[in-house]
Amino acid sequence: MINVVVSGCNGAMGRVLTKVIEEMEDMTVVAGIDKNTDLYKNNYPVYKSPSLVKEKCDVIIDFSGPSNISGLLEYAVNNDIAIVIATTGFSDKEEKKIKEASKFTRIFKSSNMSLGVNVLINLVKQATNTLGDIADIEIIEKHHNKKVDAPSGTAKMIAEAINKELDGSMEFSYGRNGTDAKREENEIGIHSIRGGTISGEHTVIFAGLDEIIEVKHTALSKKVFAQGSVKAAQYILNRKNGLYDMNSLINNN
Ligand SMILES: NC(=O)C1=CN([C@@H]2O[C@H](COP(=O)(O)OP(=O)(O)OC[C@H]3O[C@@H](n4cnc5c(N)ncnc54)[C@H](OP(=O)(O)O)[C@@H]3O)[C@@H](O)[C@H]2O)C=CC1
Ligand SMILES: O=C(O)C1=N[C@H](C(=O)O)C[C@H](O)C1
């Protein structure tokens, strides 16, 4: 049996993840972490911070917020627990902390736990190699009205993948506004739409001379992310210390 601590257990993703795990036979939630400990009736104890967790666990799955990461990393490293980080919106300093902690435990981190988005990234890299010099590239992401960070972690991940293909030559432009907002040649525009209950949609547009290519991924529910994070947890359990992502999982390395 794989024992899991769900971080952010009383949030939207934490609740979907709990349900997914509760339907599994070889995984169980032994505890949760959330700022709001008594919002819902959980079938497990919920603690305000990682340092308070008493239950033995094999892996933490984190869908909370960036302010939780220091405590989580300390808890995971001190107790030799694997951790799946799905949370987005980290600062550069927090990203560095995660990288440093991965020397001491197994960390899986992806801003998008769906397999489909990772296929999208590979398609976009391919399109960039052919069209990068001749097409204008823009990213549009759409999410529900409760999302706190913008642009989405996935949009950033896509933009960084494109930029890497173009040897780091691109600048990112977040939305456009004003009378001097003309597009530059070396820019990737990133645009965030927020509304209703949109689970997550990412479109990459390659706009060239008299032709346009759009590559788009739509998540139809939050369940796809929860299921992906469970696969990630199963994948890193018996790995060596290090930082893993969806590509590691897909290529099984
Ligand atoms: N990688 C992926 O595939 C996906 C990633 N995400 C990411 O997961 C995160 C959570 O998303 P979602 O569930 O929609 O957000 P919610 O706000 O619904 O849930 C987050 C929960 O974590 C709690 N929380 C936040 N900070 C802390 C902290 N420092 N200590 C303890 N609890 C904390 C929140 O409490 P409070 O509300 O009081 O702040 C809330 O209950 C986001 O960063 C989102 O972008 C989401 C979906 C997919
Ligand atoms: O907050 C969300 O909901 C999501 N966040 C992730 C992101 O920021 O990219 C992934 C997914 O799109 C849903």
mmCIF file of C-alpha atoms and ligand atoms in Angstrom:
data_model
loop_
_atom_site.group_PDB
_atom_site.id
_atom_site.type_symbol
_atom_site.label_atom_id
_atom_site.label_comp_id
_atom_site.label_asym_id
_atom_site.label_seq_id
_atom_site.Cartn_x
_atom_site.Cartn_y
_atom_site.Cartn_z
ATOM 1 C CA MET A 1 0.000 0.000 0.000
ATOM 2 C CA ILE A 2 1.339 3.457 -0.918
ATOM 3 C CA ASN A 3 0.678 5.996 1.849
ATOM 4 C CA VAL A 4 0.065 9.523 0.601
ATOM 5 C CA VAL A 5 -0.117 12.944 2.244
ATOM 6 C CA VAL A 6 -2.224 15.344 0.177
ATOM 7 C CA SER A 7 -0.978 18.910 0.491
ATOM 8 C CA GLY A 8 -3.714 21.453 -0.213
ATOM 9 C CA CYS A 9 -6.242 18.701 0.539
ATOM 10 C CA ASN A 10 -9.170 21.070 1.097
ATOM 11 C CA GLY A 11 -8.612 23.007 -2.109
ATOM 12 C CA ALA A 12 -10.299 22.283 -5.436
ATOM 13 C CA MET A 13 -7.549 19.936 -6.703
ATOM 14 C CA GLY A 14 -6.891 18.370 -3.291
ATOM 15 C CA ARG A 15 -10.515 17.262 -3.063
ATOM 16 C CA VAL A 16 -10.549 15.769 -6.564
ATOM 17 C CA LEU A 17 -7.231 14.014 -5.844
ATOM 18 C CA THR A 18 -8.542 12.596 -2.564
ATOM 19 C CA LYS A 19 -11.504 11.116 -4.420
ATOM 20 C CA VAL A 20 -9.274 9.578 -7.098
ATOM 21 C CA ILE A 21 -7.009 7.967 -4.468
ATOM 22 C CA GLU A 22 -9.964 6.756 -2.405
ATOM 23 C CA GLU A 23 -11.096 4.742 -5.435
ATOM 24 C CA MET A 24 -7.700 2.996 -5.695
ATOM 25 C CA GLU A 25 -6.738 -0.270 -4.057
ATOM 26 C CA ASP A 26 -2.992 0.212 -3.722
ATOM 27 C CA MET A 27 -2.913 3.838 -2.519
ATOM 28 C CA THR A 28 -4.390 5.546 0.517
ATOM 29 C CA VAL A 29 -4.422 9.076 1.939
ATOM 30 C CA VAL A 30 -3.026 8.971 5.482
ATOM 31 C CA ALA A 31 -3.111 12.726 6.163
ATOM 32 C CA GLY A 32 -3.730 16.101 4.611
ATOM 33 C CA ILE A 33 -2.170 19.544 4.902
ATOM 34 C CA ASP A 34 -4.207 22.688 4.454
ATOM 35 C CA LYS A 35 -4.509 26.187 5.923
ATOM 36 C CA ASN A 36 -8.211 25.403 6.386
ATOM 37 C CA THR A 37 -8.223 22.264 8.514
ATOM 38 C CA ASP A 38 -11.946 21.869 9.109
ATOM 39 C CA LEU A 39 -13.626 23.068 5.900
ATOM 40 C CA TYR A 40 -14.751 19.540 4.952
ATOM 41 C CA LYS A 41 -15.267 16.171 6.620
ATOM 42 C CA ASN A 42 -12.108 14.338 5.563
ATOM 43 C CA ASN A 43 -11.535 10.623 6.148
ATOM 44 C CA TYR A 44 -8.039 11.460 7.391
ATOM 45 C CA PRO A 45 -6.457 13.984 9.790
ATOM 46 C CA VAL A 46 -5.693 17.428 8.336
ATOM 47 C CA TYR A 47 -2.822 19.556 9.642
ATOM 48 C CA LYS A 48 -2.057 23.239 9.162
ATOM 49 C CA SER A 49 1.574 22.630 8.225
ATOM 50 C CA PRO A 50 3.879 19.755 7.164
ATOM 51 C CA SER A 51 5.846 19.775 10.440
ATOM 52 C CA LEU A 52 2.689 18.722 12.337
ATOM 53 C CA VAL A 53 2.053 15.543 10.302
ATOM 54 C CA LYS A 54 2.488 12.444 12.508
ATOM 55 C CA GLU A 55 1.501 9.682 10.067
ATOM 56 C CA LYS A 56 4.160 7.694 8.207
ATOM 57 C CA CYS A 57 3.965 8.301 4.474
ATOM 58 C CA ASP A 58 5.756 7.355 1.255
ATOM 59 C CA VAL A 59 4.895 10.325 -0.902
ATOM 60 C CA ILE A 60 3.433 13.826 -0.659
ATOM 61 C CA ILE A 61 1.336 15.174 -3.536
ATOM 62 C CA ASP A 62 1.207 18.959 -3.443
ATOM 63 C CA PHE A 63 -1.567 21.064 -4.977
ATOM 64 C CA SER A 64 -1.465 24.028 -2.570
ATOM 65 C CA GLY A 65 0.332 27.360 -2.971
ATOM 66 C CA PRO A 66 3.944 28.574 -3.211
ATOM 67 C CA SER A 67 4.003 29.730 0.447
ATOM 68 C CA ASN A 68 3.817 26.072 1.513
ATOM 69 C CA ILE A 69 6.949 24.916 -0.318
ATOM 70 C CA SER A 70 9.726 25.604 2.231
ATOM 71 C CA GLY A 71 7.976 23.614 4.954
ATOM 72 C CA LEU A 72 7.125 20.808 2.557
ATOM 73 C CA LEU A 73 10.683 20.453 1.269
ATOM 74 C CA GLU A 74 12.089 20.461 4.813
ATOM 75 C CA TYR A 75 9.600 17.774 5.862
ATOM 76 C CA ALA A 76 10.259 15.634 2.766
ATOM 77 C CA VAL A 77 14.054 15.869 3.026
ATOM 78 C CA ASN A 78 14.199 15.288 6.807
ATOM 79 C CA ASN A 79 11.965 12.221 6.565
ATOM 80 C CA ASP A 80 13.220 10.872 3.215
ATOM 81 C CA ILE A 81 9.789 11.186 1.587
ATOM 82 C CA ALA A 82 9.236 11.540 -2.170
ATOM 83 C CA ILE A 83 7.270 14.574 -3.286
ATOM 84 C CA VAL A 84 5.159 15.391 -6.341
ATOM 85 C CA ILE A 85 4.894 19.155 -6.840
ATOM 86 C CA ALA A 86 1.948 20.252 -8.992
ATOM 87 C CA THR A 87 1.628 23.716 -7.473
ATOM 88 C CA THR A 88 2.427 26.633 -9.810
ATOM 89 C CA GLY A 89 3.452 30.254 -9.399
ATOM 90 C CA PHE A 90 6.818 29.790 -7.679
ATOM 91 C CA SER A 91 9.384 32.614 -7.537
ATOM 92 C CA ASP A 92 12.892 32.036 -8.923
ATOM 93 C CA LYS A 93 14.112 31.682 -5.321
ATOM 94 C CA GLU A 94 11.542 28.966 -4.616
ATOM 95 C CA GLU A 95 12.425 27.153 -7.863
ATOM 96 C CA LYS A 96 16.077 27.119 -6.720
ATOM 97 C CA LYS A 97 15.070 25.688 -3.325
ATOM 98 C CA ILE A 98 13.214 22.854 -5.076
ATOM 99 C CA LYS A 99 16.248 22.076 -7.229
ATOM 100 C CA GLU A 100 18.535 22.103 -4.192
ATOM 101 C CA ALA A 101 16.185 19.821 -2.201
ATOM 102 C CA SER A 102 16.177 17.310 -5.068
ATOM 103 C CA LYS A 103 19.776 16.424 -4.168
ATOM 104 C CA PHE A 104 18.391 14.943 -0.957
ATOM 105 C CA THR A 105 15.081 13.336 -1.995
ATOM 106 C CA ARG A 106 13.022 12.338 -5.043
ATOM 107 C CA ILE A 107 11.067 15.259 -6.463
ATOM 108 C CA PHE A 108 8.653 15.151 -9.416
ATOM 109 C CA LYS A 109 7.623 18.593 -10.616
ATOM 110 C CA SER A 110 5.364 19.559 -13.475
ATOM 111 C CA SER A 111 3.146 22.594 -13.952
ATOM 112 C CA ASN A 112 0.808 20.327 -15.871
ATOM 113 C CA MET A 113 0.195 16.728 -14.856
ATOM 114 C CA SER A 114 -1.753 15.799 -18.007
ATOM 115 C CA LEU A 115 -0.029 13.643 -20.585
ATOM 116 C CA GLY A 116 -1.709 15.643 -23.366
ATOM 117 C CA VAL A 117 -0.036 18.941 -22.524
ATOM 118 C CA ASN A 118 3.317 17.260 -22.680
ATOM 119 C CA VAL A 119 2.458 15.957 -26.147
ATOM 120 C CA LEU A 120 1.447 19.533 -27.040
ATOM 121 C CA ILE A 121 4.870 20.766 -25.919
ATOM 122 C CA ASN A 122 6.611 18.254 -28.170
ATOM 123 C CA LEU A 123 4.438 19.271 -31.149
ATOM 124 C CA VAL A 124 5.110 22.930 -30.443
ATOM 125 C CA LYS A 125 8.865 22.324 -30.325
ATOM 126 C CA GLN A 126 8.640 20.651 -33.731
ATOM 127 C CA ALA A 127 6.618 23.551 -35.180
ATOM 128 C CA THR A 128 9.079 26.044 -33.687
ATOM 129 C CA ASN A 129 11.994 24.368 -35.433
ATOM 130 C CA THR A 130 10.358 24.908 -38.833
ATOM 131 C CA LEU A 131 8.404 28.112 -38.270
ATOM 132 C CA GLY A 132 10.259 29.843 -35.436
ATOM 133 C CA ASP A 133 12.030 32.332 -37.730
ATOM 134 C CA ILE A 134 9.066 33.133 -39.970
ATOM 135 C CA ALA A 135 5.949 33.023 -37.767
ATOM 136 C CA ASP A 136 4.820 35.118 -34.816
ATOM 137 C CA ILE A 137 4.205 32.903 -31.786
ATOM 138 C CA GLU A 138 1.505 33.699 -29.226
ATOM 139 C CA ILE A 139 0.160 31.631 -26.318
ATOM 140 C CA ILE A 140 -3.378 31.924 -24.977
ATOM 141 C CA GLU A 141 -4.313 30.201 -21.731
ATOM 142 C CA LYS A 142 -7.817 30.020 -20.251
ATOM 143 C CA HIS A 143 -8.693 29.025 -16.678
ATOM 144 C CA HIS A 144 -11.457 29.226 -14.077
ATOM 145 C CA ASN A 145 -12.169 32.417 -12.158
ATOM 146 C CA LYS A 146 -10.619 31.094 -8.910
ATOM 147 C CA LYS A 147 -7.095 30.792 -10.286
ATOM 148 C CA VAL A 148 -4.654 33.054 -8.429
ATOM 149 C CA ASP A 149 -1.557 32.972 -10.651
ATOM 150 C CA ALA A 150 -1.189 34.347 -14.163
ATOM 151 C CA PRO A 151 0.084 33.380 -16.580
ATOM 152 C CA SER A 152 -0.465 29.700 -15.851
ATOM 153 C CA GLY A 153 2.507 27.526 -14.990
ATOM 154 C CA THR A 154 1.798 25.577 -18.164
ATOM 155 C CA ALA A 155 1.923 28.699 -20.364
ATOM 156 C CA LYS A 156 5.298 29.550 -18.834
ATOM 157 C CA MET A 157 6.499 25.999 -19.393
ATOM 158 C CA ILE A 158 5.425 26.156 -23.081
ATOM 159 C CA ALA A 159 7.048 29.581 -23.581
ATOM 160 C CA GLU A 160 10.299 28.370 -22.033
ATOM 161 C CA ALA A 161 10.310 25.257 -24.251
ATOM 162 C CA ILE A 162 9.835 27.428 -27.368
ATOM 163 C CA ASN A 163 12.536 29.849 -26.245
ATOM 164 C CA LYS A 164 14.969 26.992 -25.668
ATOM 165 C CA GLU A 165 14.400 25.796 -29.241
ATOM 166 C CA LEU A 166 15.233 29.350 -30.395
ATOM 167 C CA ASP A 167 18.456 29.512 -28.341
ATOM 168 C CA GLY A 168 16.976 31.850 -25.722
ATOM 169 C CA SER A 169 16.502 34.671 -28.236
ATOM 170 C CA MET A 170 12.870 35.481 -27.323
ATOM 171 C CA GLU A 171 11.367 37.990 -24.871
ATOM 172 C CA PHE A 172 8.023 37.225 -23.201
ATOM 173 C CA SER A 173 5.275 39.843 -23.472
ATOM 174 C CA TYR A 174 2.381 39.442 -21.029
ATOM 175 C CA GLY A 175 -0.813 40.849 -22.552
ATOM 176 C CA ARG A 176 -0.748 44.079 -24.547
ATOM 177 C CA ASN A 177 -2.148 47.449 -23.732
ATOM 178 C CA GLY A 178 -1.597 51.058 -24.719
ATOM 179 C CA THR A 179 -0.701 53.150 -27.758
ATOM 180 C CA ASP A 180 2.891 51.914 -28.060
ATOM 181 C CA ALA A 181 2.238 48.187 -27.812
ATOM 182 C CA LYS A 182 3.247 47.010 -31.273
ATOM 183 C CA ARG A 183 4.558 43.461 -31.431
ATOM 184 C CA GLU A 184 8.341 43.020 -31.610
ATOM 185 C CA GLU A 185 9.824 40.332 -33.843
ATOM 186 C CA ASN A 186 11.573 38.464 -31.058
ATOM 187 C CA GLU A 187 8.634 38.232 -28.693
ATOM 188 C CA ILE A 188 6.258 35.524 -27.534
ATOM 189 C CA GLY A 189 2.955 37.035 -26.440
ATOM 190 C CA ILE A 190 1.318 35.311 -23.461
ATOM 191 C CA HIS A 191 -2.342 36.035 -22.712
ATOM 192 C CA SER A 192 -4.483 34.927 -19.757
ATOM 193 C CA ILE A 193 -8.267 34.544 -19.851
ATOM 194 C CA ARG A 194 -10.144 33.880 -16.580
ATOM 195 C CA GLY A 195 -13.771 32.823 -16.268
ATOM 196 C CA GLY A 196 -16.301 30.360 -14.940
ATOM 197 C CA THR A 197 -15.178 26.809 -14.388
ATOM 198 C CA ILE A 198 -12.725 26.358 -17.292
ATOM 199 C CA SER A 199 -10.464 23.475 -16.191
ATOM 200 C CA GLY A 200 -7.568 24.588 -18.372
ATOM 201 C CA GLU A 201 -6.998 25.383 -22.033
ATOM 202 C CA HIS A 202 -3.702 26.196 -23.751
ATOM 203 C CA THR A 203 -3.401 27.304 -27.377
ATOM 204 C CA VAL A 204 -0.160 28.078 -29.169
ATOM 205 C CA ILE A 205 -0.550 30.136 -32.331
ATOM 206 C CA PHE A 206 2.056 30.294 -35.095
ATOM 207 C CA ALA A 207 0.907 33.191 -37.284
ATOM 208 C CA GLY A 208 2.830 33.503 -40.535
ATOM 209 C CA LEU A 209 2.361 35.094 -43.922
ATOM 210 C CA ASP A 210 -1.111 34.051 -45.120
ATOM 211 C CA GLU A 211 -1.200 30.953 -42.917
ATOM 212 C CA ILE A 212 -1.797 30.104 -39.274
ATOM 213 C CA ILE A 213 -1.158 26.972 -37.257
ATOM 214 C CA GLU A 214 -2.813 26.488 -33.865
ATOM 215 C CA VAL A 215 -1.926 23.718 -31.440
ATOM 216 C CA LYS A 216 -4.414 23.397 -28.605
ATOM 217 C CA HIS A 217 -4.959 21.296 -25.498
ATOM 218 C CA THR A 218 -8.170 21.329 -23.478
ATOM 219 C CA ALA A 219 -8.557 19.708 -20.074
ATOM 220 C CA LEU A 220 -12.204 18.684 -19.705
ATOM 221 C CA SER A 221 -12.026 18.252 -15.925
ATOM 222 C CA LYS A 222 -9.634 18.509 -12.998
ATOM 223 C CA LYS A 223 -9.558 14.716 -12.776
ATOM 224 C CA VAL A 224 -6.974 14.482 -15.561
ATOM 225 C CA PHE A 225 -4.485 16.428 -13.411
ATOM 226 C CA ALA A 226 -5.234 14.336 -10.301
ATOM 227 C CA GLN A 227 -4.743 11.088 -12.221
ATOM 228 C CA GLY A 228 -1.484 12.375 -13.695
ATOM 229 C CA SER A 229 -0.174 13.294 -10.247
ATOM 230 C CA VAL A 230 -0.980 9.761 -9.012
ATOM 231 C CA LYS A 231 1.011 8.301 -11.928
ATOM 232 C CA ALA A 232 3.853 10.669 -11.058
ATOM 233 C CA ALA A 233 3.756 9.493 -7.416
ATOM 234 C CA GLN A 234 3.933 5.838 -8.470
ATOM 235 C CA TYR A 235 6.783 6.674 -10.827
ATOM 236 C CA ILE A 236 9.111 8.472 -8.375
ATOM 237 C CA LEU A 237 8.676 6.222 -5.344
ATOM 238 C CA ASN A 238 11.613 3.986 -6.118
ATOM 239 C CA ARG A 239 13.809 6.425 -8.024
ATOM 240 C CA LYS A 240 17.149 7.856 -6.950
ATOM 241 C CA ASN A 241 17.202 11.352 -5.464
ATOM 242 C CA GLY A 242 16.748 13.940 -8.204
ATOM 243 C CA LEU A 243 14.349 16.216 -10.046
ATOM 244 C CA TYR A 244 11.952 14.436 -12.420
ATOM 245 C CA ASP A 245 9.268 15.688 -14.798
ATOM 246 C CA MET A 246 6.690 14.417 -17.290
ATOM 247 C CA ASN A 247 9.359 13.728 -19.893
ATOM 248 C CA SER A 248 11.174 11.465 -17.414
ATOM 249 C CA LEU A 249 7.905 9.598 -16.857
ATOM 250 C CA ILE A 250 7.027 9.324 -20.546
ATOM 251 C CA ASN A 251 10.541 8.115 -21.448
ATOM 252 C CA ASN A 252 10.813 6.053 -18.243
ATOM 253 C CA ASN A 253 14.243 7.441 -17.321
HETATM 254 N N1 LIG B 1 0.318 20.811 -12.222
HETATM 255 C C1 LIG B 1 -0.967 20.650 -12.525
HETATM 256 O O1 LIG B 1 -1.346 19.809 -13.362
HETATM 257 C C2 LIG B 1 -1.990 21.480 -11.831
HETATM 258 C C3 LIG B 1 -1.590 22.432 -10.947
HETATM 259 N N2 LIG B 1 -2.504 23.158 -10.260
HETATM 260 C C4 LIG B 1 -1.964 24.078 -9.264
HETATM 261 O O2 LIG B 1 -2.244 23.555 -7.971
HETATM 262 C C5 LIG B 1 -2.420 24.626 -7.052
HETATM 263 C C6 LIG B 1 -3.742 24.459 -6.326
HETATM 264 O O3 LIG B 1 -4.810 24.611 -7.234
HETATM 265 P P1 LIG B 1 -6.336 24.589 -6.728
HETATM 266 O O4 LIG B 1 -6.611 23.346 -5.986
HETATM 267 O O5 LIG B 1 -7.168 24.972 -7.885
HETATM 268 O O6 LIG B 1 -6.291 25.830 -5.698
HETATM 269 P P2 LIG B 1 -7.166 26.028 -4.373
HETATM 270 O O7 LIG B 1 -6.911 27.439 -3.935
HETATM 271 O O8 LIG B 1 -8.553 25.587 -4.596
HETATM 272 O O9 LIG B 1 -6.494 25.015 -3.332
HETATM 273 C C7 LIG B 1 -5.268 25.208 -2.690
HETATM 274 C C8 LIG B 1 -5.443 24.827 -1.222
HETATM 275 O O10 LIG B 1 -4.155 24.884 -0.575
HETATM 276 C C9 LIG B 1 -4.260 25.741 0.555
HETATM 277 N N3 LIG B 1 -2.968 26.404 0.792
HETATM 278 C C10 LIG B 1 -2.404 27.389 0.087
HETATM 279 N N4 LIG B 1 -1.228 27.762 0.645
HETATM 280 C C11 LIG B 1 -1.062 26.977 1.729
HETATM 281 C C12 LIG B 1 -0.059 26.900 2.734
HETATM 282 N N5 LIG B 1 1.000 27.724 2.751
HETATM 283 N N6 LIG B 1 -0.218 25.980 3.726
HETATM 284 C C13 LIG B 1 -1.301 25.151 3.749
HETATM 285 N N7 LIG B 1 -2.298 25.202 2.838
HETATM 286 C C14 LIG B 1 -2.169 26.103 1.829
HETATM 287 C C15 LIG B 1 -5.338 26.745 0.188
HETATM 288 O O11 LIG B 1 -5.841 27.418 1.322
HETATM 289 P P3 LIG B 1 -6.448 28.938 1.103
HETATM 290 O O12 LIG B 1 -7.588 28.766 0.140
HETATM 291 O O13 LIG B 1 -6.860 29.370 2.475
HETATM 292 O O14 LIG B 1 -5.309 29.746 0.523
HETATM 293 C C16 LIG B 1 -6.362 25.830 -0.489
HETATM 294 O O15 LIG B 1 -7.179 25.167 0.443
HETATM 295 C C17 LIG B 1 -2.290 25.907 -7.882
HETATM 296 O O16 LIG B 1 -0.966 26.375 -7.789
HETATM 297 C C18 LIG B 1 -2.598 25.453 -9.291
HETATM 298 O O17 LIG B 1 -2.045 26.254 -10.280
HETATM 299 C C19 LIG B 1 -3.839 22.975 -10.430
HETATM 300 C C20 LIG B 1 -4.303 22.059 -11.313
HETATM 301 C C21 LIG B 1 -3.401 21.246 -12.112
HETATM 302 O O1 LIG B 2 -4.924 26.291 -11.553
HETATM 303 C C1 LIG B 2 -5.320 25.423 -12.343
HETATM 304 O O2 LIG B 2 -6.493 25.027 -12.367
HETATM 305 C C2 LIG B 2 -4.331 24.834 -13.259
HETATM 306 N N1 LIG B 2 -3.086 25.163 -13.117
HETATM 307 C C3 LIG B 2 -1.973 24.668 -13.841
HETATM 308 C C4 LIG B 2 -1.217 25.796 -14.490
HETATM 309 O O3 LIG B 2 -1.059 26.861 -13.872
HETATM 310 O O4 LIG B 2 -0.722 25.622 -15.595
HETATM 311 C C5 LIG B 2 -2.315 23.518 -14.752
HETATM 312 C C6 LIG B 2 -3.711 23.465 -15.274
HETATM 313 O O5 LIG B 2 -3.820 24.176 -16.447
HETATM 314 C C7 LIG B 2 -4.773 23.837 -14.258
#
